[in-house]
Structure formats: C-alpha cells, structure tokens
Coordinates of C-alpha atoms in Angstrom, one line a residue:
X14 CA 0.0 0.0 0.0
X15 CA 3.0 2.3 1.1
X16 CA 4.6 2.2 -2.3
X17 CA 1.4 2.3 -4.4
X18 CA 0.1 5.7 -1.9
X19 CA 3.6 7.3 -1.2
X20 CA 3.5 10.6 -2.9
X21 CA 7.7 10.4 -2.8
X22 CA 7.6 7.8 -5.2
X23 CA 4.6 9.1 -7.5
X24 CA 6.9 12.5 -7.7
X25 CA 9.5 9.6 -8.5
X26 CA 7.2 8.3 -11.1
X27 CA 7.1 11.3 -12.8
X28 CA 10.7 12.0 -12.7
X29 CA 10.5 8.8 -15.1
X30 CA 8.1 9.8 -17.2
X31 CA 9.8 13.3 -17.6
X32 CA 13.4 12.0 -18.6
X33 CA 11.6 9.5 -20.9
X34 CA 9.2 12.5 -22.9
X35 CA 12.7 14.0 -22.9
X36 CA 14.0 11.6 -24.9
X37 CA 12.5 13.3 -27.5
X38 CA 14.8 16.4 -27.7
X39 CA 17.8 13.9 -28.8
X40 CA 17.9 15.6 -32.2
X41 CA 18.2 19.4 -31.6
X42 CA 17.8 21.2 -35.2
X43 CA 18.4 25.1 -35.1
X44 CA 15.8 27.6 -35.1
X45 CA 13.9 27.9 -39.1
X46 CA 15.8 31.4 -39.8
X47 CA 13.2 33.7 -42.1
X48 CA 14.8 36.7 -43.4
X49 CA 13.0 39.6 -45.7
X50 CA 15.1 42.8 -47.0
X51 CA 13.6 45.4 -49.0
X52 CA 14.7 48.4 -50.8
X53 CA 17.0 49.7 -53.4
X54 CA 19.8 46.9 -53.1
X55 CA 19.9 46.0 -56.6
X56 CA 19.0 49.1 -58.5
X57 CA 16.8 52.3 -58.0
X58 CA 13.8 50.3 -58.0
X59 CA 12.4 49.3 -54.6
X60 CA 13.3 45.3 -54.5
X61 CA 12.3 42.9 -52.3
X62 CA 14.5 39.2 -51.0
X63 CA 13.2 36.0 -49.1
X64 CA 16.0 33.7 -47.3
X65 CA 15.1 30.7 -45.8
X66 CA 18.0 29.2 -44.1
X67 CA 18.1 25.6 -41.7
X68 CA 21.1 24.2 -39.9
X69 CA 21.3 20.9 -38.4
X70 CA 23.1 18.8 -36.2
X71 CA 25.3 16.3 -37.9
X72 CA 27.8 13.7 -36.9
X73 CA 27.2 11.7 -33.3
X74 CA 25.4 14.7 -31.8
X75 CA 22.0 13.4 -31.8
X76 CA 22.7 9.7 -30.7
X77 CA 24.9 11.1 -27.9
X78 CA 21.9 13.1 -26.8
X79 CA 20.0 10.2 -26.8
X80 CA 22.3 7.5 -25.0
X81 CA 22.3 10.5 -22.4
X82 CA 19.1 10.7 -21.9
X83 CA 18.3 6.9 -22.1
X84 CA 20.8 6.8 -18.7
X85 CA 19.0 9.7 -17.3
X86 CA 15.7 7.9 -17.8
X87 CA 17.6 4.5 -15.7
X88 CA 19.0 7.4 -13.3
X89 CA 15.6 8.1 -12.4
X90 CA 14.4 4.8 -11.9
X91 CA 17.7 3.9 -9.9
X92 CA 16.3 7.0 -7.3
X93 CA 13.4 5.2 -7.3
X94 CA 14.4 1.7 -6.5
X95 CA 16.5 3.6 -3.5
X96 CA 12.9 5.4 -2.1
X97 CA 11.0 2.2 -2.4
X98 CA 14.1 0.6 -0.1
X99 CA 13.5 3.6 2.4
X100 CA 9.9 3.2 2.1
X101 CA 10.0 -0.7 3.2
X102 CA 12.1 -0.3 5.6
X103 CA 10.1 3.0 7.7
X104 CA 6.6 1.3 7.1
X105 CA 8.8 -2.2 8.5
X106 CA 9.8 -0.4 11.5
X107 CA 5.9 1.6 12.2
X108 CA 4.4 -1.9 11.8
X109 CA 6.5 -3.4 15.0
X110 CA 6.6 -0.3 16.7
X111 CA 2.7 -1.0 16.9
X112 CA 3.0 -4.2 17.5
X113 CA 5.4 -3.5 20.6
X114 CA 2.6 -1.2 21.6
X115 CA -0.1 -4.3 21.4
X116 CA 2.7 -6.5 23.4
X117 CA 2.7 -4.4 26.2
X118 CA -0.9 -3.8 26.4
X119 CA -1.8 -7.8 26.5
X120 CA 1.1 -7.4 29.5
X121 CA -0.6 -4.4 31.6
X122 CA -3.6 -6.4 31.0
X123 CA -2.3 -9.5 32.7
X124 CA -0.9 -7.7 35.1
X125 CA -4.4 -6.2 35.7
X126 CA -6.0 -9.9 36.2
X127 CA -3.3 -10.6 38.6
X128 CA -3.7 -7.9 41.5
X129 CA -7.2 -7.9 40.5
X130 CA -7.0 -11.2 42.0
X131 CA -4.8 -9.9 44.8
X132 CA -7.3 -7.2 45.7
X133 CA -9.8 -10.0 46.4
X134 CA -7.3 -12.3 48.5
X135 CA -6.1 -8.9 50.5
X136 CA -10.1 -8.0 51.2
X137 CA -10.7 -11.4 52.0
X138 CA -7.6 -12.1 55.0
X139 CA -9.1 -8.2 55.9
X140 CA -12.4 -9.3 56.5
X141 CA -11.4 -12.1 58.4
X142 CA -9.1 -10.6 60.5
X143 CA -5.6 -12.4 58.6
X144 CA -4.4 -8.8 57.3
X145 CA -4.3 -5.4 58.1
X146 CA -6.2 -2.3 55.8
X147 CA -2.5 -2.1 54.5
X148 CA -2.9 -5.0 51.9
X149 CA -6.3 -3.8 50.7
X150 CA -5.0 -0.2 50.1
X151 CA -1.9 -1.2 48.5
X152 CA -4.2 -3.2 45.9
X153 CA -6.2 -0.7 44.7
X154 CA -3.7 1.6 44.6
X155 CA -2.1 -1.1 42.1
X156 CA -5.1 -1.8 40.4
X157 CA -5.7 1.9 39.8
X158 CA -2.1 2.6 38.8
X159 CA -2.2 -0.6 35.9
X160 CA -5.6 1.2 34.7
X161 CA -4.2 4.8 34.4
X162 CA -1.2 2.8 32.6
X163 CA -3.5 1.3 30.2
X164 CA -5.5 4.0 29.4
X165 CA -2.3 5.6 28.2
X166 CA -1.1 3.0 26.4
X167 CA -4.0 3.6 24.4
X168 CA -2.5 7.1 23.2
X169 CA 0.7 4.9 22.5
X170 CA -1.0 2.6 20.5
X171 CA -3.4 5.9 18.6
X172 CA 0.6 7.7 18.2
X173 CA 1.9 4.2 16.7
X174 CA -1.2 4.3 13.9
X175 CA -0.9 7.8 12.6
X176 CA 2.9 7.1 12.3
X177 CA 2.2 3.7 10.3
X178 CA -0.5 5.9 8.3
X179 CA 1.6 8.6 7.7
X180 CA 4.4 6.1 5.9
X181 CA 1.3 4.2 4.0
X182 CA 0.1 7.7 3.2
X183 CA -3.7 7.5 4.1
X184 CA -6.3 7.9 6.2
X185 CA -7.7 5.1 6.1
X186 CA -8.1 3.2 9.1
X187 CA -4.5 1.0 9.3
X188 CA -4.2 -2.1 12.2
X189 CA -1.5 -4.2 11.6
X190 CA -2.6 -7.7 11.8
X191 CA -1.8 -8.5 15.6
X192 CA -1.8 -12.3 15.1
X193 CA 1.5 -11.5 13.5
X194 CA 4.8 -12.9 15.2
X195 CA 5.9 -10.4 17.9
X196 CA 9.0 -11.3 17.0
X197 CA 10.7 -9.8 13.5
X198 CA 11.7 -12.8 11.1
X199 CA 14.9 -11.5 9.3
X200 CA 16.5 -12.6 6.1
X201 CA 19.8 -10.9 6.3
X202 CA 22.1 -12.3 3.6
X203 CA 19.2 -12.0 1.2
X204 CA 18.8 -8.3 2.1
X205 CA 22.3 -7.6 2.3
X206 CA 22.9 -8.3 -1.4
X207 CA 19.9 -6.0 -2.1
X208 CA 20.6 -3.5 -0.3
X209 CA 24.7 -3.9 -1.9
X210 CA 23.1 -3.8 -5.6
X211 CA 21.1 -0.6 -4.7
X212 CA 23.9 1.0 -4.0
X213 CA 26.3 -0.4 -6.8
X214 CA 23.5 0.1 -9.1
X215 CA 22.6 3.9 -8.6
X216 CA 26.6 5.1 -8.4
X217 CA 27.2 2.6 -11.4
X218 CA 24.6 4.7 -13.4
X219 CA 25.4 7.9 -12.0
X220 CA 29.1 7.0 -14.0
X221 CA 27.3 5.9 -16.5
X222 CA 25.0 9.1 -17.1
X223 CA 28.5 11.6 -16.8
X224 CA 30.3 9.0 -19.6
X225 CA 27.2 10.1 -21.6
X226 CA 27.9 13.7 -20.6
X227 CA 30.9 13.8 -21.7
X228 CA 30.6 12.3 -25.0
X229 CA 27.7 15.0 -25.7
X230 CA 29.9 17.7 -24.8
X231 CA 32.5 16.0 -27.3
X232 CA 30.2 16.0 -30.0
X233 CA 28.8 19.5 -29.9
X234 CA 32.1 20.3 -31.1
X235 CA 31.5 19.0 -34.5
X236 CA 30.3 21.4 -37.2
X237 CA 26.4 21.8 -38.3
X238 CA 24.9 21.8 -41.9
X239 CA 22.6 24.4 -43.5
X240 CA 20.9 24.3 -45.9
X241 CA 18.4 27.4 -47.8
X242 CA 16.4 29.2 -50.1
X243 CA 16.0 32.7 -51.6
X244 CA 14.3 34.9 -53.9
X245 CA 14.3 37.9 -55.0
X246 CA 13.3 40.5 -57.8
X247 CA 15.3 42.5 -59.7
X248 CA 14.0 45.9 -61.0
X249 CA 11.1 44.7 -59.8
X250 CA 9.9 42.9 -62.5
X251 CA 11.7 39.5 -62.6
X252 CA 11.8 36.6 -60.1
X253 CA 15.3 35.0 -59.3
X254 CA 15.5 31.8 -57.3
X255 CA 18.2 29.7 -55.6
X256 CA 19.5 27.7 -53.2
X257 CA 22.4 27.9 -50.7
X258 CA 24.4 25.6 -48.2
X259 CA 27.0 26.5 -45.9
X260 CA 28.4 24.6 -42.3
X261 CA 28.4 26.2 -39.2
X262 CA 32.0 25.8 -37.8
X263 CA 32.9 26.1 -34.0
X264 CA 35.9 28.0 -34.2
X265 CA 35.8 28.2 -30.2
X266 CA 35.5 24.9 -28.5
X267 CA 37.1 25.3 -25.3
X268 CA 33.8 25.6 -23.3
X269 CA 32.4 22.3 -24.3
X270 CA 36.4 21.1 -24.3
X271 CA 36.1 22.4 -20.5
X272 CA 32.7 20.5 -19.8
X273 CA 33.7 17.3 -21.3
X274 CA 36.5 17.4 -19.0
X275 CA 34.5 18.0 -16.1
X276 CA 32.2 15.4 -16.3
X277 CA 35.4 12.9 -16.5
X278 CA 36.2 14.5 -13.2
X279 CA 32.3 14.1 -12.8
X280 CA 33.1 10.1 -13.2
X281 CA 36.2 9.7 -10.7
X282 CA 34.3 11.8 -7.6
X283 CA 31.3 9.3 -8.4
X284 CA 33.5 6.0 -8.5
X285 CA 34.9 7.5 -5.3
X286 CA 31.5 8.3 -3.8
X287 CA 30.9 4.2 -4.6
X288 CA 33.8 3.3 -3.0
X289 CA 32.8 5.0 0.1
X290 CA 29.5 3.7 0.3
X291 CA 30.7 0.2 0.1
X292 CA 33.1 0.6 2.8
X293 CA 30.7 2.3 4.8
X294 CA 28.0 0.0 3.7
X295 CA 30.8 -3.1 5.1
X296 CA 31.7 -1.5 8.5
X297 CA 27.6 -0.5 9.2
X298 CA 26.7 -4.2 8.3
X299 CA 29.6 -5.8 11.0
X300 CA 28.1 -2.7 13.7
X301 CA 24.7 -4.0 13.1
X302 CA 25.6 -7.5 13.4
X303 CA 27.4 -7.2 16.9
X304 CA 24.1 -5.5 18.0
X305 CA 22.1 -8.2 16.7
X306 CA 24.0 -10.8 18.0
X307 CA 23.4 -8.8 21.9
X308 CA 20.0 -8.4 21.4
X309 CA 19.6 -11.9 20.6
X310 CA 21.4 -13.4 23.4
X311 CA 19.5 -11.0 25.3
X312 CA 16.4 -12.4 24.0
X313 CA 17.3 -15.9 24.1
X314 CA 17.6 -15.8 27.7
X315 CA 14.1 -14.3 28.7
X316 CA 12.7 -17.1 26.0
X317 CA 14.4 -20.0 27.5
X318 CA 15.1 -19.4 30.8
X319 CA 13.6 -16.0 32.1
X320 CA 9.6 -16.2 31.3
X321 CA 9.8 -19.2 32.9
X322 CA 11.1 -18.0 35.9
X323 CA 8.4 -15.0 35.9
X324 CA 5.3 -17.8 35.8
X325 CA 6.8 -19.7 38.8
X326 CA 7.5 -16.7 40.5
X327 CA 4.0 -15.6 40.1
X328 CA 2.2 -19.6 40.6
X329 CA 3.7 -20.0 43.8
X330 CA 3.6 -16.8 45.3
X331 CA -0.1 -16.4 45.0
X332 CA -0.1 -20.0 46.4
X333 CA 1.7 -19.4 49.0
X334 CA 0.2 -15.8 49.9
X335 CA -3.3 -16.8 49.2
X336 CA -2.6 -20.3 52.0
X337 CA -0.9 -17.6 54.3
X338 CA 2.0 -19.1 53.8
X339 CA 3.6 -15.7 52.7
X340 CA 3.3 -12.5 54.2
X341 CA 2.1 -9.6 52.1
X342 CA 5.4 -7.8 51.9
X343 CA 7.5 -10.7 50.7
X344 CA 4.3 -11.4 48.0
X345 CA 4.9 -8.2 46.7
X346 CA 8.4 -8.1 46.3
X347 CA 8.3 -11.7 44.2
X348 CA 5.5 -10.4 42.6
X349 CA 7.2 -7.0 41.8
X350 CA 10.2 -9.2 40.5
X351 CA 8.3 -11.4 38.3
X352 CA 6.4 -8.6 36.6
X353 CA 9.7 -7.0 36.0
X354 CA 11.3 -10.3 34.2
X355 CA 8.1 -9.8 31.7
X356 CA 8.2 -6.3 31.3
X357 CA 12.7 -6.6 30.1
X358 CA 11.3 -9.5 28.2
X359 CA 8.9 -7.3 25.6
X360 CA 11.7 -4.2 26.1
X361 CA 14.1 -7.1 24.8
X362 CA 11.6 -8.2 21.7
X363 CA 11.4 -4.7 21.0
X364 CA 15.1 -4.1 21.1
X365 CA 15.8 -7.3 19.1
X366 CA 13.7 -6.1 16.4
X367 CA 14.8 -2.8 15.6
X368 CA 18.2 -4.1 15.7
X369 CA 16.5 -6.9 13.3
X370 CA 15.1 -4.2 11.0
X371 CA 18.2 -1.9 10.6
X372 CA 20.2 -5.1 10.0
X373 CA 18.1 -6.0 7.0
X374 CA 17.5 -2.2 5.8
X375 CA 20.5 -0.9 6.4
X376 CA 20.8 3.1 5.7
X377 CA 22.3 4.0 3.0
X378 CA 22.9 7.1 1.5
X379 CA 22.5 8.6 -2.0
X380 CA 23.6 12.0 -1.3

C-alpha cells in the first residue's frame, strides 16, 4: 500500500516519465531562420529578397543526446528503486513499533488480572481478620495505577497508527494484523545483497549518465549543416530563385572542451563516492551485526530461561500468599520481580527487532 500511496515515489514516477518525454529532444535542429530585405539593393527600383536558411546537427550529436538521456531515464528509476528501499524499511519499523505497543498492552492487561486477584485475597484475609487495611489499600492503589497505565497505552497505540498511516500515506483506518509474530523474522544475507546492488547500481549509473555527458559535450564540437532558399526581384519585374548551403563551424571549442573534462572528473568523484559507500555499507553491516547478535542473546535468555522464571514466580507466590504461607510484603516483592522479568522480556523483543530491522535495511545514502 505504502509504495502504491507514497507521494515520494509518484513525484519519482514522474521524474521517469519526464526523462523518458525528454528523450525526445535527442535531435536538436536550429531555429527555421526567415529573413525579408527590401529596398534599393539592386538598383533604383524598390526590391524585395526571401531567405530561408536551416542548420542541423550532424555527426554523433543526436545519438549522444539520446544515449544520455536513455541513462538519465535508468538514473531516475535507480532513485526510485532507492525510495521504495526507504519506504520498506520505515513502514517495517511503524508496523513493529505497533506491534510492541499491542505486546505491552496484553502485558498491563495480565498484570491487571493478577492484582485484580490480589485485591480480592487482601479484602478477604481483611475481613477475616488475617491482614491489616494495608494490603487492601496497596491493591487498589495497584489496580488503579495498571488502569491509568492502560489508558495511556491507548494514546501509545493511537501515536503508533498515525505514524504507520503517515508512511502508508492514508487515512484510512490502518491495524496491523496483531496475530503476527511479535517477533521480526529476518533474512539478512538475502537483504544484504539487495541492499549492496542498490547502491552499486545507482553510483554505477550515475558514471554511467556523466560517460554520456561527456561524450555529448565532445560531439557538440563538431560542425552543423545548412541548408536554404531565396528569392528575389530585380528591377522589380523578374523573379530569381536559388538555393544555398554552408556549415556552421565552431571556431571556439574550449567551453564544451572544459565541460567534457568536467564530467570525466564528474566520473572519478562518483567512483569514489561508490567506494565509500561500500566501505561504509561493510563496516555498518559488522556494527549492526554485533548489535544483533546482543540483542539476541538478550532475547534468548528471557525465551528459554527468564519467562519461565516469571510464571513460577507468580504460581507459587499467589499459592503461598493466598494459603498464608507468605506475608504480604515478601508477596509483593516476588511479585514485583516477576512482573519486572516480563516487562525486560517485551523491552528485549522490541530491542531485538529494531536491531533486526536496521540489519536487513541498512541506511544508506544517496547523497
């Protein structure tokens, strides 16, 4: 939807369509040049002369204008390929950033049902004498603070739409689908060599277009034909005709001399722009990975080992608090603990996937 919608890439669209209507200028004759004299040029008698005169390009002039503007028309759609990478990868990074939102919604929620449940042990060991007023207070102090948390995470989750709409550029209605994954399911190596060709690709055909450049600018140093007509009268009774021919010689190349050598220069800054990119490209790629590789072991741990811990935490405290096994204080503090372990755990997933994301769209720069 983002790259149908996105206006960046419509303007991008057109960009195409412009380079490719230019196509048509590749042959660039001279302006028609109409001349009338009248008067006493050939004799007493008032005279009149017509000239028409046409010059045109000749030599390589007008296919060297259009190879340029056939890699000006790929130019265009290199730009393009480059937003629609950009575009991927900001709509990739709204959709889990909602997502994250949803996470730790389902989490205040559960840890709504829990001193929900709490709240009626506490007013129960009150009632019966067990507890004092303490327990019941501290409840629905908890209770009320997990419901003021919730209601804001329903802002979050309103900020975490408009952001995803704003990338999908509509006003529709957008909900990412929350039965997806919370976790981001990359395909680095794949998405690597993409991103690697974008890059290789646009500098390649920036070269490319000032190669192009610089053979036009060669070739507008060759002379142009004319070709024309005349006539004229003579004592103003007779009708002479004719026709001339003549070359239009650039005595004074150096400015298109100068510019030709330019866009050479033009072709070593760009192979050094690529150069840079790639080594920049290399060295972001091995930072992104050693982040990746934290968050994941970060991850692992509240997946194998740390959740767990959380729902025995939670299991046998309630047992043991709801038995009176427990006293309220040292119920709380497990309880404060496990809720803790499950609220790193979804900061974790959220950490691990934008680490995920920028590893398979790494940022890359066209400038």
């Amino acid at each position: 939807m983002a790259k149908t919608n996105n206006i960046d890439l419509k303007i991008a669209d057109k960009e195409i369509e412009k380079q490719t209507v230019l196509k048509k200028t590749a042959f660039q004759a001279d302006p028609l040049q109409v001349q009338y004299q009248g008067g006493q040029f050939n004799s007493a008698d008032y005279d009149h002369n017509v000239s028409i005169q046409q010059y045109f390009p000749i030599g390589k002039i007008t296919k060297a204008n259009r190879q340029l503007q056939e890699e000006l028309v790929k130019l265009a759609e290199k730009r393009k390929a480059l937003s629609e990478y950009e575009i991927e990868k900001a709509v990739t990074i709204a959709y889990y950033q909602y997502l994250y939102g949803v996470s730790i919604q389902k989490l205040n929620m559960d840890l709504l049902a829990i001193y929900s449940k709490f709240l009626k042990n506490a007013e129960l060991r009150f009632q019966t004498g067990e507890s004092g007023k303490i327990e019941v207070i501290s409840a629905k102090a908890k209770s009320k603070e997990i419901e003021t948390q919730q209601a804001q995470l329903e802002f979050d989750l309103a900020i975490y739409k408009k952001q995803l709409q704003f990338f999908v550029q509509t006003e529709d209605d957008i909900v990412p689908d929350t039965t997806t994954p919370l976790q981001y399911s990359i395909q680095t190596n794949e998405n690597q060599s993409k991103v690697e060709t974008l890059v290789t690709d646009y500098y390649t055909q920036q070269i490319s277009v000032h190669q192009k450049e610089a053979n036009t600018f060669k070739a507008m140093r060759t002379p142009k034909l004319g070709i024309g007509y005349f006539g004229q009268t003579i004592d103003t009774k007779s009708y002479f005709q004719g026709f001339t021919a003549g070359l239009q010689i650039p005595l004074f190349g150096g400015v298109n001399t100068a510019r030709a050598e330019a866009s050479s220069i033009s072709i070593s800054q760009t192979q050094l722009e690529l150069d840079k990119n790639k080594l920049a490209l290399k060295l972001k790629m091995q930072e992104l990975k050693n982040d990746f590789d934290k968050q994941q072991k970060a991850l692992d741990y509240y997946q194998k080992e740390g959740l767990q811990y959380a729902e025995e935490i939670i299991t046998t405290a309630q047992k043991s608090y709801a038995n009176g096994d427990m006293s309220y204080w040292s119920y709380i503090s497990f309880l404060n603990q496990a809720i803790d372990i499950k609220k790193q755990n979804a900061e974790a997933t959220h950490a691990y996937n934008q680490s995920a994301i920028q590893l398979q769209f790494p940022s890359i720069s066209n400038k």
